[in-house]
Short mmCIF file of C-alpha atoms and ligand atoms in Angstrom, two decimals:
data_model
loop_
_atom_site.label_atom_id
_atom_site.label_comp_id
_atom_site.label_asym_id
_atom_site.label_seq_id
_atom_site.Cartn_x
_atom_site.Cartn_y
_atom_site.Cartn_z
CA VAL Y 23 -26.71 26.33 -2.70
CA CYS Y 24 -23.19 25.33 -3.68
CA HIS Y 25 -21.38 22.22 -2.44
CA LEU Y 26 -17.69 21.52 -2.98
CA ILE Y 27 -16.43 17.94 -2.90
CA TRP Y 28 -12.68 17.74 -2.37
CA PHE Y 29 -11.30 14.50 -3.82
CA ARG Y 30 -8.11 13.04 -2.39
CA ASN Y 31 -7.18 9.35 -2.41
CA ASP Y 32 -10.79 8.39 -3.14
CA LEU Y 33 -10.93 8.76 -6.91
CA ARG Y 34 -14.27 7.11 -7.57
CA ILE Y 35 -17.92 8.03 -7.98
CA THR Y 36 -19.29 4.71 -6.69
CA ASP Y 37 -19.39 4.10 -2.96
CA ASN Y 38 -17.94 7.47 -2.06
CA LYS Y 39 -19.50 8.85 1.13
CA ALA Y 40 -18.36 12.46 0.68
CA LEU Y 41 -19.52 12.62 -2.93
CA SER Y 42 -22.87 11.00 -2.18
CA SER Y 43 -23.52 13.38 0.70
CA ALA Y 44 -22.58 16.40 -1.39
CA CYS Y 45 -25.19 15.26 -3.90
CA VAL Y 46 -28.08 14.57 -1.50
CA ASN Y 47 -29.70 17.95 -2.09
CA PRO Y 48 -30.85 17.85 -5.73
CA GLN Y 49 -30.91 21.67 -5.84
CA ALA Y 50 -27.28 22.09 -4.85
CA LYS Y 51 -24.73 23.05 -7.44
CA VAL Y 52 -21.93 20.52 -6.94
CA ILE Y 53 -18.32 21.26 -7.91
CA ALA Y 54 -15.58 18.67 -7.52
CA ILE Y 55 -12.05 19.83 -6.74
CA PHE Y 56 -8.66 18.13 -6.59
CA THR Y 57 -5.40 19.65 -5.41
CA ALA Y 58 -2.12 18.38 -6.85
CA THR Y 59 0.72 19.05 -4.36
CA PRO Y 60 4.04 18.19 -6.05
CA GLN Y 61 6.34 19.43 -3.28
CA GLN Y 62 4.37 17.60 -0.64
CA TRP Y 63 4.48 14.42 -2.71
CA LEU Y 64 8.21 14.83 -3.09
CA ALA Y 65 8.59 15.26 0.67
CA HIS Y 66 6.52 12.09 1.18
CA GLY Y 67 8.63 10.24 -1.39
CA VAL Y 68 5.64 9.32 -3.57
CA SER Y 69 6.78 7.47 -6.70
CA SER Y 70 6.36 9.04 -10.11
CA ARG Y 71 4.54 5.83 -11.06
CA GLN Y 72 1.91 6.41 -8.45
CA ILE Y 73 1.59 10.06 -9.48
CA THR Y 74 1.06 8.97 -13.11
CA PHE Y 75 -1.47 6.36 -12.02
CA LEU Y 76 -3.24 8.94 -9.91
CA HIS Y 77 -3.34 11.29 -12.89
CA GLN Y 78 -4.74 8.60 -15.17
CA ASN Y 79 -7.45 7.85 -12.66
CA LEU Y 80 -8.20 11.52 -12.15
CA VAL Y 81 -8.81 11.85 -15.89
CA GLU Y 82 -11.22 8.91 -15.68
CA LEU Y 83 -12.89 10.47 -12.67
CA GLN Y 84 -13.29 13.78 -14.45
CA GLN Y 85 -15.11 11.99 -17.25
CA ALA Y 86 -17.33 10.00 -14.92
CA LEU Y 87 -18.24 13.17 -13.01
CA ALA Y 88 -18.93 15.03 -16.27
CA GLN Y 89 -21.46 12.34 -17.16
CA LEU Y 90 -23.23 13.20 -13.89
CA GLY Y 91 -23.11 16.91 -14.72
CA ILE Y 92 -20.41 17.68 -12.12
CA PRO Y 93 -17.31 19.65 -13.18
CA LEU Y 94 -13.89 18.74 -11.74
CA ILE Y 95 -11.44 21.59 -11.12
CA CYS Y 96 -7.83 20.61 -10.56
CA GLN Y 97 -5.48 23.10 -8.92
CA THR Y 98 -1.75 22.69 -8.36
CA MET Y 99 -0.31 24.10 -5.15
CA PRO Y 100 3.14 23.24 -3.80
CA ASP Y 101 2.09 21.65 -0.54
CA PHE Y 102 -0.79 20.89 1.81
CA THR Y 103 -0.72 24.33 3.44
CA GLY Y 104 -1.12 26.00 0.06
CA ALA Y 105 -3.76 23.47 -0.97
CA ALA Y 106 -5.92 24.05 2.10
CA GLN Y 107 -5.68 27.82 1.70
CA TRP Y 108 -6.62 27.56 -1.98
CA VAL Y 109 -9.67 25.42 -1.10
CA LEU Y 110 -10.89 28.08 1.34
CA ASP Y 111 -10.29 30.88 -1.19
CA TYR Y 112 -12.02 28.94 -3.92
CA ALA Y 113 -14.99 28.19 -1.66
CA LYS Y 114 -15.32 31.93 -1.00
CA GLU Y 115 -15.06 32.75 -4.68
CA GLN Y 116 -17.80 30.26 -5.53
CA HIS Y 117 -19.94 31.32 -2.54
CA ALA Y 118 -19.92 27.69 -1.46
CA ASP Y 119 -21.99 26.76 1.58
CA ALA Y 120 -20.38 23.47 2.38
CA LEU Y 121 -17.22 21.47 1.78
CA PHE Y 122 -17.29 17.65 1.73
CA PHE Y 123 -14.31 15.32 1.94
CA ASN Y 124 -13.22 11.88 3.08
CA ARG Y 125 -10.64 11.87 5.86
CA GLN Y 126 -7.04 10.83 5.40
CA TYR Y 127 -5.25 9.46 8.43
CA GLU Y 128 -1.56 10.24 7.98
CA LEU Y 129 -0.11 12.96 10.22
CA ASN Y 130 0.39 15.79 7.68
CA GLU Y 131 -2.96 15.08 6.07
CA LYS Y 132 -4.70 15.21 9.45
CA GLN Y 133 -2.93 18.45 10.36
CA ARG Y 134 -4.02 19.99 7.04
CA ASP Y 135 -7.65 19.06 7.69
CA ASP Y 136 -7.56 20.25 11.32
CA TRP Y 137 -6.21 23.60 10.15
CA LEU Y 138 -8.87 23.86 7.48
CA VAL Y 139 -11.68 23.12 9.92
CA LYS Y 140 -10.39 25.88 12.25
CA GLN Y 141 -10.24 28.41 9.42
CA SER Y 142 -13.50 27.48 7.75
CA HIS Y 143 -15.80 29.96 9.63
CA SER Y 144 -19.14 30.00 7.82
CA LEU Y 145 -18.23 27.21 5.41
CA HIS Y 146 -19.82 24.00 6.70
CA ILE Y 147 -17.36 21.12 6.78
CA HIS Y 148 -18.63 17.57 6.28
CA ALA Y 149 -15.82 15.06 6.84
CA PHE Y 150 -16.33 11.30 6.45
CA ASP Y 151 -14.56 8.10 7.39
CA ASP Y 152 -14.55 6.28 4.11
CA ALA Y 153 -11.10 4.85 3.47
CA LEU Y 154 -11.47 1.91 5.84
CA LEU Y 155 -14.11 -0.66 6.75
CA LEU Y 156 -14.06 0.63 10.35
CA PRO Y 157 -12.69 4.06 11.31
CA PRO Y 158 -9.50 4.41 13.38
CA SER Y 159 -9.94 4.55 17.17
CA THR Y 160 -13.14 2.49 17.04
CA VAL Y 161 -11.68 -0.98 17.53
CA ASN Y 162 -10.15 -0.97 20.97
CA ASN Y 163 -9.22 -3.38 23.73
CA GLN Y 164 -10.93 -3.47 27.14
CA LYS Y 165 -8.85 -0.55 28.33
CA GLY Y 166 -10.18 1.47 25.43
CA GLU Y 167 -6.80 1.45 23.71
CA MET Y 168 -5.61 0.35 20.29
CA TYR Y 169 -4.54 -3.31 20.16
CA GLN Y 170 -0.83 -3.97 19.84
CA VAL Y 171 -1.29 -7.55 18.71
CA TYR Y 172 -2.96 -8.39 15.43
CA THR Y 173 -5.02 -11.53 16.23
CA PRO Y 174 -7.18 -10.04 19.03
CA PHE Y 175 -7.59 -6.91 16.90
CA ARG Y 176 -8.91 -9.06 14.07
CA ARG Y 177 -11.30 -10.88 16.38
CA ALA Y 178 -12.74 -7.62 17.72
CA PHE Y 179 -12.74 -6.15 14.23
CA ILE Y 180 -14.83 -8.95 12.76
CA THR Y 181 -17.33 -8.80 15.62
CA GLN Y 182 -17.73 -5.09 15.04
CA LEU Y 183 -17.81 -5.43 11.27
CA THR Y 184 -20.71 -7.86 11.37
CA ALA Y 185 -22.67 -5.34 13.47
CA THR Y 186 -21.93 -2.47 11.06
CA ASP Y 187 -23.82 -1.42 7.97
CA CYS Y 188 -21.14 -1.79 5.32
CA ARG Y 189 -23.31 -1.64 2.25
CA SER Y 190 -21.68 0.08 -0.70
CA LEU Y 191 -23.29 3.27 -1.99
CA THR Y 192 -24.32 3.59 -5.59
CA ALA Y 193 -23.02 6.45 -7.71
CA PRO Y 194 -25.06 9.68 -7.37
CA GLU Y 195 -27.86 10.46 -9.81
CA LYS Y 196 -27.22 12.67 -12.80
CA ARG Y 197 -27.55 16.36 -11.95
CA GLY Y 198 -28.14 17.71 -15.40
CA LYS Y 199 -26.80 17.33 -18.88
CA PRO Y 200 -23.42 15.64 -19.28
CA LEU Y 201 -20.61 18.17 -19.51
CA ALA Y 202 -18.24 18.27 -22.44
CA ILE Y 203 -14.57 17.99 -21.52
CA GLU Y 204 -11.70 19.20 -23.59
CA CYS Y 205 -8.71 17.18 -22.46
CA THR Y 206 -5.85 18.82 -24.25
CA GLN Y 207 -3.59 19.40 -21.27
CA PRO Y 208 -2.73 17.13 -18.35
CA LEU Y 209 -4.78 17.98 -15.27
CA PHE Y 210 -1.52 18.66 -13.45
CA ALA Y 211 2.10 18.71 -14.56
CA HIS Y 212 3.95 15.46 -13.94
CA VAL Y 213 6.57 13.25 -15.51
CA ALA Y 214 4.46 10.58 -17.19
CA THR Y 215 5.88 7.17 -16.33
CA ASP Y 216 5.05 3.80 -17.90
CA ILE Y 217 2.41 1.87 -16.00
CA SER Y 218 2.15 -1.90 -16.37
CA PRO Y 219 -0.81 -2.76 -18.62
CA GLN Y 220 -2.20 -4.95 -15.84
CA PHE Y 221 -3.13 -1.75 -13.97
CA LYS Y 222 -5.65 -0.20 -16.30
CA ALA Y 223 -7.00 3.07 -14.94
CA GLY Y 224 -10.61 3.66 -13.94
CA GLU Y 225 -13.30 2.29 -11.68
CA GLN Y 226 -14.65 -0.11 -14.22
CA ALA Y 227 -11.29 -1.80 -14.71
CA ALA Y 228 -10.84 -2.04 -10.94
CA ARG Y 229 -14.29 -3.47 -10.33
CA HIS Y 230 -13.90 -5.94 -13.17
CA GLN Y 231 -10.64 -7.19 -11.64
CA LEU Y 232 -12.28 -7.44 -8.22
CA ARG Y 233 -15.21 -9.42 -9.59
CA GLN Y 234 -12.99 -11.79 -11.48
CA PHE Y 235 -10.74 -12.36 -8.51
CA CYS Y 236 -13.65 -13.05 -6.13
CA ARG Y 237 -15.27 -15.40 -8.63
CA GLU Y 238 -12.34 -17.29 -10.00
CA ARG Y 239 -9.29 -17.07 -7.80
CA VAL Y 240 -10.15 -16.34 -4.22
CA GLN Y 241 -11.07 -19.99 -3.51
CA ASN Y 242 -7.43 -20.90 -4.12
CA TYR Y 243 -6.00 -17.82 -2.44
CA GLN Y 244 -4.77 -19.66 0.62
CA ARG Y 245 -2.96 -22.22 -1.53
CA ASP Y 246 -1.55 -19.86 -4.17
CA ARG Y 247 -0.90 -16.59 -2.43
CA ASP Y 248 2.70 -17.36 -1.48
CA ILE Y 249 3.81 -18.50 -4.93
CA PRO Y 250 5.03 -15.49 -6.89
CA SER Y 251 5.02 -17.29 -10.26
CA ILE Y 252 1.23 -17.69 -9.95
CA ASP Y 253 -1.28 -14.85 -10.21
CA GLY Y 254 -2.69 -15.98 -6.88
CA THR Y 255 -3.36 -12.59 -5.31
CA SER Y 256 -5.77 -9.89 -6.43
CA GLN Y 257 -3.24 -7.23 -7.50
CA LEU Y 258 -5.81 -4.66 -6.43
CA SER Y 259 -3.42 -2.74 -4.17
CA PRO Y 260 -2.80 0.15 -6.62
CA TYR Y 261 -6.55 0.76 -6.85
CA LEU Y 262 -7.00 0.65 -3.09
CA ALA Y 263 -4.03 2.99 -2.66
CA VAL Y 264 -5.55 5.80 -4.73
CA GLY Y 265 -9.11 4.92 -3.79
CA VAL Y 266 -10.40 3.87 -7.19
CA LEU Y 267 -11.83 0.98 -5.21
CA SER Y 268 -13.11 1.06 -1.64
CA PRO Y 269 -12.54 -1.64 0.98
CA ARG Y 270 -16.34 -1.89 1.35
CA GLN Y 271 -16.62 -2.79 -2.32
CA CYS Y 272 -13.97 -5.47 -1.76
CA PHE Y 273 -15.69 -6.87 1.31
CA ASN Y 274 -19.16 -6.82 -0.25
CA ARG Y 275 -18.06 -8.47 -3.47
CA LEU Y 276 -16.18 -11.09 -1.47
CA GLN Y 277 -19.26 -11.78 0.63
CA ALA Y 278 -21.59 -11.85 -2.35
CA GLU Y 279 -19.47 -14.59 -3.90
CA ASN Y 280 -18.80 -16.35 -0.58
CA PRO Y 281 -21.80 -15.78 1.71
CA GLN Y 282 -20.50 -18.17 4.41
CA LEU Y 283 -17.02 -16.76 4.49
CA LEU Y 284 -16.96 -15.85 8.19
CA ASP Y 285 -17.85 -19.43 9.14
CA TYR Y 286 -14.81 -20.91 7.37
CA PRO Y 287 -11.60 -19.38 8.67
CA ASP Y 288 -9.55 -21.85 6.61
CA SER Y 289 -11.10 -20.74 3.34
CA GLY Y 290 -9.41 -18.65 0.67
CA ALA Y 291 -12.10 -15.99 1.06
CA PHE Y 292 -11.49 -15.64 4.80
CA THR Y 293 -7.75 -15.51 4.24
CA TRP Y 294 -8.23 -12.68 1.78
CA LEU Y 295 -10.47 -10.81 4.23
CA ASN Y 296 -7.66 -11.23 6.73
CA GLU Y 297 -5.34 -9.28 4.40
CA LEU Y 298 -7.89 -6.50 4.10
CA ILE Y 299 -7.93 -6.39 7.89
CA TRP Y 300 -4.11 -6.10 8.02
CA ARG Y 301 -4.60 -2.98 5.88
CA GLU Y 302 -7.00 -1.65 8.50
CA PHE Y 303 -4.73 -2.64 11.41
CA TYR Y 304 -1.75 -0.72 10.04
CA THR Y 305 -3.84 2.38 9.37
CA HIS Y 306 -5.42 2.29 12.82
CA LEU Y 307 -1.90 2.08 14.25
CA LEU Y 308 -0.80 5.27 12.46
CA VAL Y 309 -3.54 7.17 14.22
CA ALA Y 310 -2.93 5.58 17.62
CA PHE Y 311 0.86 6.04 17.39
CA PRO Y 312 1.61 9.13 15.28
CA ARG Y 313 5.35 8.60 15.80
CA LEU Y 314 5.07 5.90 13.13
CA CYS Y 315 4.56 8.79 10.67
CA ARG Y 316 7.84 10.32 11.88
CA TYR Y 317 10.39 7.71 10.81
CA GLN Y 318 10.41 6.16 14.26
CA PRO Y 319 10.34 2.50 15.15
CA PHE Y 320 7.55 1.22 17.34
CA ILE Y 321 10.01 -0.69 19.55
CA GLN Y 322 12.21 2.04 20.97
CA TRP Y 323 15.34 0.04 21.77
CA THR Y 324 15.82 -0.71 18.08
CA GLN Y 325 16.91 2.97 17.73
CA HIS Y 326 20.24 1.83 19.17
CA ILE Y 327 21.13 -0.68 16.47
CA GLN Y 328 24.30 0.25 14.61
CA TRP Y 329 23.40 -0.04 10.95
CA ASN Y 330 25.70 -0.66 7.99
CA HIS Y 331 25.92 2.50 5.89
CA SER Y 332 27.59 1.02 2.79
CA PRO Y 333 26.15 2.68 -0.35
CA ASP Y 334 27.54 -0.18 -2.47
CA ASP Y 335 25.62 -2.80 -0.52
CA PHE Y 336 22.45 -0.73 -0.75
CA ASP Y 337 22.92 -0.26 -4.51
CA ALA Y 338 23.42 -3.99 -5.06
CA TRP Y 339 20.11 -4.65 -3.28
CA LYS Y 340 18.26 -1.90 -5.15
CA ASN Y 341 19.53 -3.06 -8.52
CA GLY Y 342 18.89 -6.77 -7.99
CA GLN Y 343 22.61 -7.66 -7.93
CA THR Y 344 22.95 -9.43 -4.59
CA GLY Y 345 23.75 -12.87 -6.01
CA TYR Y 346 20.66 -14.33 -4.27
CA PRO Y 347 18.32 -15.11 -7.19
CA ILE Y 348 14.97 -14.79 -5.39
CA VAL Y 349 15.98 -11.39 -3.97
CA ASP Y 350 17.28 -10.13 -7.31
CA ALA Y 351 14.29 -11.34 -9.32
CA ALA Y 352 11.97 -9.64 -6.84
CA MET Y 353 13.83 -6.34 -7.00
CA ARG Y 354 13.74 -6.41 -10.76
CA GLN Y 355 9.98 -7.00 -10.67
CA LEU Y 356 9.67 -3.94 -8.42
CA ASN Y 357 11.94 -1.76 -10.56
CA GLU Y 358 10.20 -2.78 -13.75
CA THR Y 359 6.53 -2.79 -12.72
CA GLY Y 360 6.20 -0.87 -9.44
CA TRP Y 361 4.48 -3.85 -7.85
CA MET Y 362 5.96 -6.76 -5.91
CA HIS Y 363 4.41 -9.94 -4.62
CA ASN Y 364 3.84 -9.92 -0.84
CA ARG Y 365 6.03 -12.96 -0.10
CA LEU Y 366 8.85 -11.28 -2.00
CA ARG Y 367 8.38 -7.99 -0.18
CA MET Y 368 9.00 -9.93 3.03
CA ILE Y 369 12.03 -11.73 1.59
CA VAL Y 370 13.78 -8.64 0.18
CA ALA Y 371 13.00 -6.57 3.28
CA SER Y 372 14.44 -9.27 5.49
CA PHE Y 373 17.51 -9.51 3.25
CA LEU Y 374 18.19 -5.77 3.38
CA VAL Y 375 17.81 -5.53 7.14
CA LYS Y 376 19.03 -8.89 8.37
CA ASP Y 377 21.60 -9.94 5.80
CA LEU Y 378 22.97 -6.52 4.92
CA LEU Y 379 22.14 -4.85 8.25
CA ILE Y 380 20.93 -1.74 6.46
CA ASP Y 381 18.45 0.57 8.20
CA TRP Y 382 14.88 -0.49 7.34
CA ARG Y 383 13.96 3.16 6.72
CA LYS Y 384 16.20 3.17 3.64
CA GLY Y 385 14.32 0.20 2.27
CA GLU Y 386 10.97 1.74 3.17
CA GLN Y 387 11.94 4.90 1.31
CA TYR Y 388 13.21 3.02 -1.72
CA PHE Y 389 10.01 0.97 -1.92
CA MET Y 390 7.95 4.16 -1.77
CA SER Y 391 10.00 5.64 -4.62
CA GLN Y 392 9.15 2.66 -6.83
CA LEU Y 393 5.75 1.34 -5.73
CA ILE Y 394 2.59 2.07 -7.63
CA ASP Y 395 0.65 0.96 -4.54
CA GLY Y 396 2.78 2.75 -1.92
CA THR Y 397 0.92 3.78 1.22
CA LEU Y 398 2.55 4.99 4.41
CA ALA Y 399 0.55 2.63 6.63
CA ALA Y 400 1.12 -0.65 4.78
CA ASN Y 401 4.66 0.13 3.68
CA ASN Y 402 5.78 1.26 7.11
CA GLY Y 403 3.90 -1.65 8.68
CA GLY Y 404 5.49 -4.15 6.31
CA TRP Y 405 8.99 -2.80 6.83
CA GLN Y 406 8.71 -2.58 10.58
CA TRP Y 407 7.30 -6.10 10.67
CA SER Y 408 10.20 -7.42 8.60
CA ALA Y 409 12.80 -5.46 10.55
CA SER Y 410 11.35 -6.59 13.90
CA THR Y 411 10.97 -2.98 15.01
CA GLY Y 412 7.18 -2.83 14.71
CA VAL Y 413 3.93 -3.73 16.43
CA ASP Y 414 3.43 -7.50 16.60
CA ALA Y 415 6.44 -7.85 14.33
CA SER Y 416 8.46 -10.88 13.40
CA PRO Y 417 10.79 -11.59 16.40
CA TRP Y 418 14.24 -10.05 15.87
CA PHE Y 419 16.07 -13.38 16.05
CA ARG Y 420 13.92 -14.83 13.27
CA ILE Y 421 15.91 -14.40 10.09
CA PHE Y 422 14.77 -15.64 6.68
CA ASN Y 423 17.29 -17.70 4.77
CA PRO Y 424 17.06 -16.25 1.25
CA THR Y 425 18.09 -19.53 -0.39
CA THR Y 426 15.54 -21.72 1.39
CA GLN Y 427 12.85 -19.09 0.93
CA GLY Y 428 13.51 -19.32 -2.81
CA GLN Y 429 13.45 -23.13 -2.73
CA LYS Y 430 10.18 -23.10 -0.84
CA PHE Y 431 8.24 -20.51 -2.79
CA ASP Y 432 9.75 -20.76 -6.27
CA PRO Y 433 10.87 -24.40 -6.32
CA GLN Y 434 11.42 -24.72 -10.07
CA GLY Y 435 12.71 -21.17 -10.39
CA THR Y 436 9.88 -20.16 -12.74
CA PHE Y 437 9.67 -16.68 -11.27
CA ILE Y 438 13.43 -16.32 -11.06
CA ARG Y 439 13.99 -17.24 -14.72
CA HIS Y 440 11.32 -14.78 -15.81
CA TRP Y 441 13.15 -11.84 -14.22
CA LEU Y 442 16.74 -13.10 -14.47
CA PRO Y 443 17.12 -14.33 -18.04
CA GLU Y 444 20.87 -14.68 -17.42
CA LEU Y 445 19.99 -17.77 -15.35
CA LYS Y 446 17.70 -19.41 -17.87
CA ASN Y 447 20.06 -22.33 -18.55
CA VAL Y 448 20.74 -23.15 -14.92
CA PRO Y 449 19.08 -26.49 -13.99
CA ASP Y 450 16.18 -26.37 -11.49
CA LYS Y 451 18.25 -28.06 -8.84
CA TYR Y 452 20.78 -25.22 -8.80
CA ILE Y 453 18.58 -22.25 -9.62
CA HIS Y 454 18.87 -20.95 -6.06
CA ALA Y 455 22.65 -21.40 -5.96
CA PRO Y 456 23.68 -20.96 -9.60
CA HIS Y 457 27.37 -20.46 -8.90
CA GLU Y 458 27.71 -23.94 -7.46
CA TRP Y 459 26.54 -25.30 -10.79
CA ALA Y 460 28.66 -22.85 -12.78
CA ALA Y 461 31.82 -23.72 -10.82
CA ALA Y 462 31.26 -27.48 -11.14
CA ASN Y 463 30.77 -27.14 -14.91
CA HIS Y 464 33.43 -24.47 -15.54
CA ILE Y 465 30.80 -22.05 -16.81
CA GLN Y 466 31.10 -18.30 -16.54
CA LEU Y 467 27.82 -16.78 -15.42
CA ASN Y 468 26.89 -13.20 -16.11
CA TYR Y 469 25.50 -13.00 -12.60
CA PRO Y 470 27.15 -11.85 -9.34
CA ILE Y 471 28.31 -14.29 -6.69
CA PRO Y 472 26.39 -13.95 -3.37
CA MET Y 473 27.44 -10.63 -1.84
CA VAL Y 474 27.33 -12.00 1.72
CA ASP Y 475 27.59 -15.38 3.35
CA HIS Y 476 24.13 -15.81 4.89
CA LYS Y 477 25.34 -17.79 7.92
CA GLN Y 478 27.89 -15.17 8.86
CA ALA Y 479 25.53 -12.27 8.09
CA ARG Y 480 22.93 -13.83 10.37
CA LEU Y 481 25.39 -14.00 13.26
CA ASN Y 482 26.45 -10.37 12.71
CA THR Y 483 22.83 -9.26 12.75
CA LEU Y 484 22.00 -11.16 15.91
CA GLU Y 485 24.98 -9.50 17.55
CA ALA Y 486 23.96 -6.03 16.32
CA PHE Y 487 20.41 -6.44 17.61
CA GLU Y 488 21.65 -7.79 20.95
CA ALA Y 489 24.04 -4.87 21.30
CA GLY Y 490 21.25 -2.42 20.43
CA LYS Y 491 19.07 -3.92 23.13
CA ARG Y 492 21.90 -3.84 25.70
CA ASN Y 493 22.74 -0.22 24.95
CA SER Y 494 19.19 1.05 25.20
P1 FAD F 13 -3.84 -9.30 -1.94
O1 FAD F 13 -3.12 -10.45 -1.36
O2 FAD F 13 -4.84 -9.56 -2.98
O3 FAD F 13 -4.53 -8.54 -0.71
C1 FAD F 13 -5.67 -7.69 -0.87
C2 FAD F 13 -5.41 -6.31 -0.33
O4 FAD F 13 -5.20 -6.35 1.07
C3 FAD F 13 -4.18 -5.65 -0.91
O5 FAD F 13 -4.46 -5.04 -2.16
C4 FAD F 13 -3.83 -4.64 0.17
O6 FAD F 13 -4.61 -3.46 0.07
C5 FAD F 13 -4.24 -5.37 1.43
N1 FAD F 13 -3.07 -6.06 2.02
C6 FAD F 13 -2.62 -7.28 1.70
N2 FAD F 13 -1.58 -7.62 2.49
C7 FAD F 13 -1.37 -6.57 3.31
C8 FAD F 13 -0.44 -6.31 4.35
N3 FAD F 13 0.48 -7.20 4.73
N4 FAD F 13 -0.50 -5.12 4.97
C9 FAD F 13 -1.43 -4.20 4.63
N5 FAD F 13 -2.34 -4.39 3.65
C10 FAD F 13 -2.31 -5.57 3.01
N6 FAD F 13 0.81 -2.89 0.64
C11 FAD F 13 0.37 -1.75 0.10
O7 FAD F 13 -0.80 -1.66 -0.28
N7 FAD F 13 1.20 -0.67 -0.04
C12 FAD F 13 2.50 -0.71 0.34
O8 FAD F 13 3.22 0.29 0.24
C13 FAD F 13 3.00 -1.93 0.89
N8 FAD F 13 4.31 -2.06 1.26
C14 FAD F 13 4.75 -3.24 1.80
C15 FAD F 13 6.09 -3.34 2.22
C16 FAD F 13 6.56 -4.52 2.79
C17 FAD F 13 8.01 -4.62 3.23
C18 FAD F 13 5.69 -5.61 2.97
C19 FAD F 13 6.18 -6.88 3.58
C20 FAD F 13 4.36 -5.51 2.56
C21 FAD F 13 3.87 -4.33 1.99
N9 FAD F 13 2.53 -4.21 1.56
C22 FAD F 13 2.09 -3.03 1.02
C23 FAD F 13 1.56 -5.29 1.81
C24 FAD F 13 1.37 -6.30 0.68
O9 FAD F 13 2.61 -6.78 0.25
C25 FAD F 13 0.61 -5.73 -0.51
O10 FAD F 13 -0.57 -5.11 -0.08
C26 FAD F 13 0.21 -6.83 -1.50
O11 FAD F 13 1.36 -7.50 -1.96
C27 FAD F 13 -0.55 -6.22 -2.66
O12 FAD F 13 -0.88 -7.19 -3.58
P2 FAD F 13 -2.37 -7.66 -3.82
O13 FAD F 13 -3.25 -6.48 -4.07
O14 FAD F 13 -2.34 -8.72 -4.85
O15 FAD F 13 -2.73 -8.25 -2.40
#
């Protein structure tokens, strides 16, 4: 008996439903496969950082599997169509009886799997819902439809979660002698990109970070999570994005450290669970509304907004040269590390859309090209929330003031000074408006003046949204 386990964004041996099922029969020969699809990744705008991180984790996975006696074969095919065909051919070649995988929920991924199931003939397909705490389409309102407002979704979600067996699975038993691996070549060709040392590859690193966060920092999460100069959040998103860590592992570790968490909605632990549920909400939405995978807004009238197409404005935002320190520091953090604090993601997204009136899809795409933790669901969800085009989004007339956001969340400018050393001598009081200080003291700053007047930009945006609504 031969079982193939097809790894995707679930690069772990612990708590992996497809892998565990493939290993249930101790007699079965188990072969792990992974398909690298560079053209598909390019079409999806995946960042080279994430591809490097994925590769690093695949190398770790190969070693962990080898310890269990399971070989990992990596095949490069241009796109999903080629990958699915190769999997079927390889299964035939190996006389495999069954193929195991965990489902992915984005449109192209689903189409690939549907096609494969149709073509599989005598090959038994075992597909699992493993990437979420609760599978898409299982948390519905009384009409049996997906919620379009987050809070009732969360309420229903928690009720269902408490009635569900969410225990994490242990890694499968060894199936023979450990295999020797000669790692002389990369598992697939890619442009290796620097990854911040904070994101060390491998399950052990991820689990260690999770444990530490749940033990030491989650209690203060509610207090610290909006302050970008503090390590107040878990920074686990890159691991969740490529599946080195599962959401069940997160939930179980959180509960182990905070057994009463569901009874204290004001606690740090509950607030963190809430963020994990936002991750679920956005993924459930992709399945319920596939148009979200097709560059379309959820709120249709927003298609009629006339956006500003200025490449110079877009470049200034991308390069952290807007003259608004909190925006620029955030963009430099993104460009340098591939990760950005959540509060800052909201601030820079709002600035691009509502101060510069640039189409949110351009920002979404640019984020994807830089993020180590990029996922279609959360990135699209975050952008559509910020742009007021999405499900349960921020109302369109609510516009962040980038100066007061900075004053509120980085009052002393600690974060700003870290990323904008050209402002290191500006006193705290002026750190959010450095040119006022420079002008008063006849100092030349090597930093741009604000590229737009926020008050005026706000009025222009309100007008553009109103016109879009009128013209729909
Ligand atoms: P924590 O605060 O520790 O949260 C724990 C986990 O919950 C995160 O790792 C993440 O998996 C999940 N999570 C937290 N907040 C959200 C949220 N608002 N929506 C969905 N899931 C969430 N998150 C991504 O994982 N990938 C993205 O591509 C992405 N793009 C975003 C774009 C914009 C414009 C915005 C506003 C948010 C985006 N987010 C994205 C959500 C959020 O900013 C990140 O998940 C978070 O900053 C990651 O840091 P952390 O792991 O320390 O989060």
